[in-house]
Coordinates of C-alpha atoms in Angstrom, one line a residue:
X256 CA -133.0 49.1 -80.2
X257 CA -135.1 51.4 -78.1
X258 CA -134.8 55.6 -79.0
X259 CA -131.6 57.1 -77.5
X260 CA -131.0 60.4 -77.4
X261 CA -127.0 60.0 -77.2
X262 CA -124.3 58.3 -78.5
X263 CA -120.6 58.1 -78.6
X264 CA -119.1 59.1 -82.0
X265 CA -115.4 57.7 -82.7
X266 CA -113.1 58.8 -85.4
X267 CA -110.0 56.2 -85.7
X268 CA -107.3 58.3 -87.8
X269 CA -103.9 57.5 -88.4
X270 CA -102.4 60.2 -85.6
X271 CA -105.1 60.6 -83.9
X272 CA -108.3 59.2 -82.2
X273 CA -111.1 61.4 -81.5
X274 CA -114.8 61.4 -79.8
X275 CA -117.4 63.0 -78.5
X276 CA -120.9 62.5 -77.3
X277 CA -123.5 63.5 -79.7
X278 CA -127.1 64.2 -79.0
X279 CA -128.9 62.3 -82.1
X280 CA -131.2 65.4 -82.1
X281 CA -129.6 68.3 -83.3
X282 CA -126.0 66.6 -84.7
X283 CA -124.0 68.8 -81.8
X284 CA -121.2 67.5 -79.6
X285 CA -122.7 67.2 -76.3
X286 CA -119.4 67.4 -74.4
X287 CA -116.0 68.6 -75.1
X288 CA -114.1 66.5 -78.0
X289 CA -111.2 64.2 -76.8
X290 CA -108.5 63.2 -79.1
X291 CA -105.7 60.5 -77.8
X292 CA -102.9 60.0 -80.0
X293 CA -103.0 57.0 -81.8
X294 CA -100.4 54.3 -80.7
X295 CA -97.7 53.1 -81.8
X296 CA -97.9 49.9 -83.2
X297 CA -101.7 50.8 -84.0
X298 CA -102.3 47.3 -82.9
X299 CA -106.1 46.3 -82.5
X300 CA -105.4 45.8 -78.9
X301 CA -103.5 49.2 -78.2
X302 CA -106.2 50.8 -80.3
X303 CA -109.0 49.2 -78.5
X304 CA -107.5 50.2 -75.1
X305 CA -107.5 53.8 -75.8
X306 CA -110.9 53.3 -77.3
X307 CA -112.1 52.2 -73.8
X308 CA -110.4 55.1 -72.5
X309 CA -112.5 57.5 -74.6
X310 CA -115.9 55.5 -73.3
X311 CA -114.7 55.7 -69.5
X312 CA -113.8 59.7 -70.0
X313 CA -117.0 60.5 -70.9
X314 CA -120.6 60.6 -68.6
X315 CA -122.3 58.8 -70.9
X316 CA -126.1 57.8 -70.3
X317 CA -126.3 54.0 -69.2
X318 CA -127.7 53.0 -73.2
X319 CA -125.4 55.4 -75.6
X320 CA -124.1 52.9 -78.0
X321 CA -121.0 53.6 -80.0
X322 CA -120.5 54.8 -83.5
X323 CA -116.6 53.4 -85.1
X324 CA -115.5 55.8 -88.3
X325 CA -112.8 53.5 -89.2
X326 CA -110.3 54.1 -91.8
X327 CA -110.7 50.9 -94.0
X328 CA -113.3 49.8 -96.3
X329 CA -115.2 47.6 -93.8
X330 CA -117.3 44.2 -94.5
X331 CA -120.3 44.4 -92.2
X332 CA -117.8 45.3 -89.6
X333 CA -114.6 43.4 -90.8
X334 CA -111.8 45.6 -92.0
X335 CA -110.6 43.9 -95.3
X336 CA -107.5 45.6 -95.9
X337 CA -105.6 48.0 -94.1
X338 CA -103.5 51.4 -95.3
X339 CA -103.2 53.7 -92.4
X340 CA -103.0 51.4 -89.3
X341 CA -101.3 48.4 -88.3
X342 CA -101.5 45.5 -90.7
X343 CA -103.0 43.2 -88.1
X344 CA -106.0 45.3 -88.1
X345 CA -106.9 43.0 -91.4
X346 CA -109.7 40.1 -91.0
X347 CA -110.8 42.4 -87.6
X348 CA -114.5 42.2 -86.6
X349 CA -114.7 45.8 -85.1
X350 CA -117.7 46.1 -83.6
X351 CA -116.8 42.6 -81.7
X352 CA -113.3 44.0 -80.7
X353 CA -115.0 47.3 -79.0
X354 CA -117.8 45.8 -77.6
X355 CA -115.5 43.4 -75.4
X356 CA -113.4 46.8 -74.4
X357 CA -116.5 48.8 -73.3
X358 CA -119.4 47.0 -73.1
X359 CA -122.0 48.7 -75.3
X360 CA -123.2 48.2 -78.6
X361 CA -121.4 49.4 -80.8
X362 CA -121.3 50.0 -84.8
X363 CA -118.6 50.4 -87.3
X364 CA -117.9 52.1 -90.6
X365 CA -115.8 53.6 -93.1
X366 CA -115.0 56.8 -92.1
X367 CA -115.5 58.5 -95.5
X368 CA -119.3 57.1 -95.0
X369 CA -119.2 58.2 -91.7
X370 CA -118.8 61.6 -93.1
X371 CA -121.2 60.9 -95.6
X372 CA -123.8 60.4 -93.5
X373 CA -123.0 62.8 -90.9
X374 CA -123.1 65.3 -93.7
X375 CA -126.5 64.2 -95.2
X376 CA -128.2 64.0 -91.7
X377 CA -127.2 67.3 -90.0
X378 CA -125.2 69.2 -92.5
X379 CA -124.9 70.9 -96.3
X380 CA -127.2 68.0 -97.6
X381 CA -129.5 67.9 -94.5
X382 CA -133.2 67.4 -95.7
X383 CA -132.3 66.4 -99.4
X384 CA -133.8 63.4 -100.8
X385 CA -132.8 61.5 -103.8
X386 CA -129.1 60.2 -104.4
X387 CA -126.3 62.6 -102.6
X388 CA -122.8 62.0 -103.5
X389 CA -120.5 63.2 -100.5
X390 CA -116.9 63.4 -101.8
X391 CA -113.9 64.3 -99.3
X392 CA -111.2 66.0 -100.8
X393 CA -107.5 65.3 -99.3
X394 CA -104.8 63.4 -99.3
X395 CA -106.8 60.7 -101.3
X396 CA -110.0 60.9 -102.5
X397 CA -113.2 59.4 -99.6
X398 CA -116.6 59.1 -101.2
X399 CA -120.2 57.9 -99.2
X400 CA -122.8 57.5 -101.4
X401 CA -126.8 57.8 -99.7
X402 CA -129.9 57.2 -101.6
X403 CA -132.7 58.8 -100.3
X404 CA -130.9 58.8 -96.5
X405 CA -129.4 55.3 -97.3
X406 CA -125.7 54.6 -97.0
X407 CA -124.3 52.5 -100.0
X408 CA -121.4 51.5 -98.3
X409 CA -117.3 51.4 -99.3
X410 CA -118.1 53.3 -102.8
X411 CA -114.1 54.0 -103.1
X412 CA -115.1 56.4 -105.9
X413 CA -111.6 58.1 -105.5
X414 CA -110.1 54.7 -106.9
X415 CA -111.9 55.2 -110.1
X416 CA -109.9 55.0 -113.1
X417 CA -109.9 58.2 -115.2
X418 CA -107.7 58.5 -118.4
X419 CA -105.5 55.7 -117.4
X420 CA -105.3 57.5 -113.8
X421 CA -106.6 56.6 -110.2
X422 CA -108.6 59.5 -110.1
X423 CA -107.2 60.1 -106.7
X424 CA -103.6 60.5 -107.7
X425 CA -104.7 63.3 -110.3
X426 CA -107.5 65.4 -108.4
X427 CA -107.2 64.7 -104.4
X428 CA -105.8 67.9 -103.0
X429 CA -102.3 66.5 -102.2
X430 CA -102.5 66.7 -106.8
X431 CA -102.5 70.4 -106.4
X432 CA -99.6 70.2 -103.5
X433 CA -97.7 68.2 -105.3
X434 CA -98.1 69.2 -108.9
X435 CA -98.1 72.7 -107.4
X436 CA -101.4 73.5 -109.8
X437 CA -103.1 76.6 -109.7
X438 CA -106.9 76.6 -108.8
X439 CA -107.9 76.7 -112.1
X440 CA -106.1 73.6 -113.1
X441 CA -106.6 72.1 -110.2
X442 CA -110.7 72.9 -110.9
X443 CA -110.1 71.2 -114.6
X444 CA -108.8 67.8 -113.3
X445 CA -112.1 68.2 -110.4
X446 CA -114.5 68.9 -113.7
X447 CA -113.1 65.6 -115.4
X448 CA -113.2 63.5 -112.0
X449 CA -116.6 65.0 -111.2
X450 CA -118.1 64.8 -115.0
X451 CA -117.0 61.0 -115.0
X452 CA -119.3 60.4 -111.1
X453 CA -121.9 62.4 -112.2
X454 CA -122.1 60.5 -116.0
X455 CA -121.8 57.2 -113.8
X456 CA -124.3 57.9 -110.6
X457 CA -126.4 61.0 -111.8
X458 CA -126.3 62.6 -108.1
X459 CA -129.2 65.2 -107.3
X460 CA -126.7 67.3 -105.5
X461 CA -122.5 66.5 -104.8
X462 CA -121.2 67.7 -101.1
X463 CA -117.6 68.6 -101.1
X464 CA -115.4 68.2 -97.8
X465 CA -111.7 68.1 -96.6
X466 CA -109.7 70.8 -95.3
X467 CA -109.1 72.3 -98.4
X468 CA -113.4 72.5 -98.8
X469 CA -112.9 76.2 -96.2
X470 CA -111.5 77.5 -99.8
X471 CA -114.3 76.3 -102.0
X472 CA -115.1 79.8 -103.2
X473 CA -112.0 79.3 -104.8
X474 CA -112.9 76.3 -107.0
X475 CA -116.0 74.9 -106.8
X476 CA -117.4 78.1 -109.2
X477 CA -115.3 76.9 -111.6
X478 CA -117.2 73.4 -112.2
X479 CA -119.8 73.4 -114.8
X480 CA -122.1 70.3 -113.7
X481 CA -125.5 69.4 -113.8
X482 CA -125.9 68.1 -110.2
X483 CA -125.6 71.4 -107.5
X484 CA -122.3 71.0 -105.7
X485 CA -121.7 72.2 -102.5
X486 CA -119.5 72.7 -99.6
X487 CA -119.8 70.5 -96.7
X488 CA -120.9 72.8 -93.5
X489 CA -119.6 69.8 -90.6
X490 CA -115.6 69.4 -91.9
X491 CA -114.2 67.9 -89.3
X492 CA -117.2 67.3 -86.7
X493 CA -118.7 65.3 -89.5
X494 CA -116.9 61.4 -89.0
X495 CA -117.5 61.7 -85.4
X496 CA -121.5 62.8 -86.4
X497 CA -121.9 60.3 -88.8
X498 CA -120.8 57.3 -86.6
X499 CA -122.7 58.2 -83.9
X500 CA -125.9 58.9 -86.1
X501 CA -125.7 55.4 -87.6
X502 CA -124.6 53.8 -84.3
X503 CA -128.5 53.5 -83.4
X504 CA -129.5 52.7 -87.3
X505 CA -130.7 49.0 -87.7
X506 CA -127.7 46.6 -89.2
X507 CA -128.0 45.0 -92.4
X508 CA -126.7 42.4 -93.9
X509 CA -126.1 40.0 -90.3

């Protein structure tokens, strides 16, 4: 694919779909952000419709190709099973599906990677070689992986099992909600849950995101690791980034 300066990042969530054009240069939106609710039924057809929506509301140069964050673990582009949208989404070849609705070329990912790499091309880990674990913090656990600039894709770290636990289910941030833990505990089940990764992967440096990331100050001191851990500086820029950064990357694996 020839050098484009532009492309259309897409973020597929649950409530919401959001995009915005992003110039490849800098990692900055290069128009407004749009968000259109997400259907209901999130049927691949209602989804892709709004999808073309998002490509027809924007003036986007003639070659910007389109970057999916998709919230599934994806199979070169096939969604293999489905949590947060409609179950017919399974056995989908996304990039096929929104190619038909808007004619451009289009790529598509696992949103936590999308994040991941968004985050390792323009954000906290911007610049750092070596292996760089980014690791969203919410209602589960997301986790992209990069060596040296290089997704590893659909890590699903936060599925690990810890103590007889899914890691997720004792240290996302809906753990402290629900358990109603103070930081500190809350910091003690991140040490074991980071500990474990870092015995596992031996990241150079760990990226923390999700909305609860604006309160690092409030935890991540409390983590004794090896690896440098860090807040994430995109939040909630970075799906939309990352999918439109890897929307011009060469595909593997076809």
């Amino acid at each position: 694919m020839t050098q484009v300066s532009v492309a259309l990042g897409i973020d597929i969530g649950g409530s919401g779909i959001k995009g915005a054009p992003v110039d490849l240069a800098t990692g900055e939106f290069a128009a407004e952000r749009e968000r259109i609710a997400t259907p209901q039924p999130s049927t691949p057809e209602a989804v892709s419709d709004v999808l073309a929506r998002l490509v027809e509301g924007f003036d986007l140069p003639d070659d910007a190709p389109v970057g999916v964050a998709f919230p599934a673990p994806m199979d070169h582009g096939v969604v293999r099973f489905i949590a947060n949208l409609h179950k017919s989404w399974k056995g989908v070849d996304v990039p096929g599906l929104v190619r038909d609705a808007t004619g451009r070329e289009v790529r598509a990912v696992n949103d936590a990677d999308a994040a991941g790499v968004g985050e390792d091309r323009y954000g906290a880990a911007q610049g750092r070689d070596g292996v760089v674990l980014v690791v969203t913090l919410g209602t589960g656990i997301g986790s992209a992986l990069l060596v040296d600039g290089v997704l590893v894709p659909n890590t699903e770290l936060g599925h690990l099992e810890i103590d007889g636990h899914d890691a997720e289910r004792r240290a996302a941030e809906s753990a402290r909600e629900r358990d109603d833990l103070s930081w500190e505990k809350w910091a003690h089940r991140l040490q074991r849950y980071f500990e474990t990764v870092e015995m596992l992967l031996s990241p150079d440096l760990i990226v923390v995101g999700g909305g609860v990331s604006k309160q690092h100050d409030k935890f991540l001191p409390l983590l004794d690791l090896r690896a440098p851990i860090i807040p994430a500086t995109l939040r909630n820029r970075a799906g939309i980034v990352g999918a439109a950064a890897l929307a011009t990357d060469p595909v593997h694996g076809h």
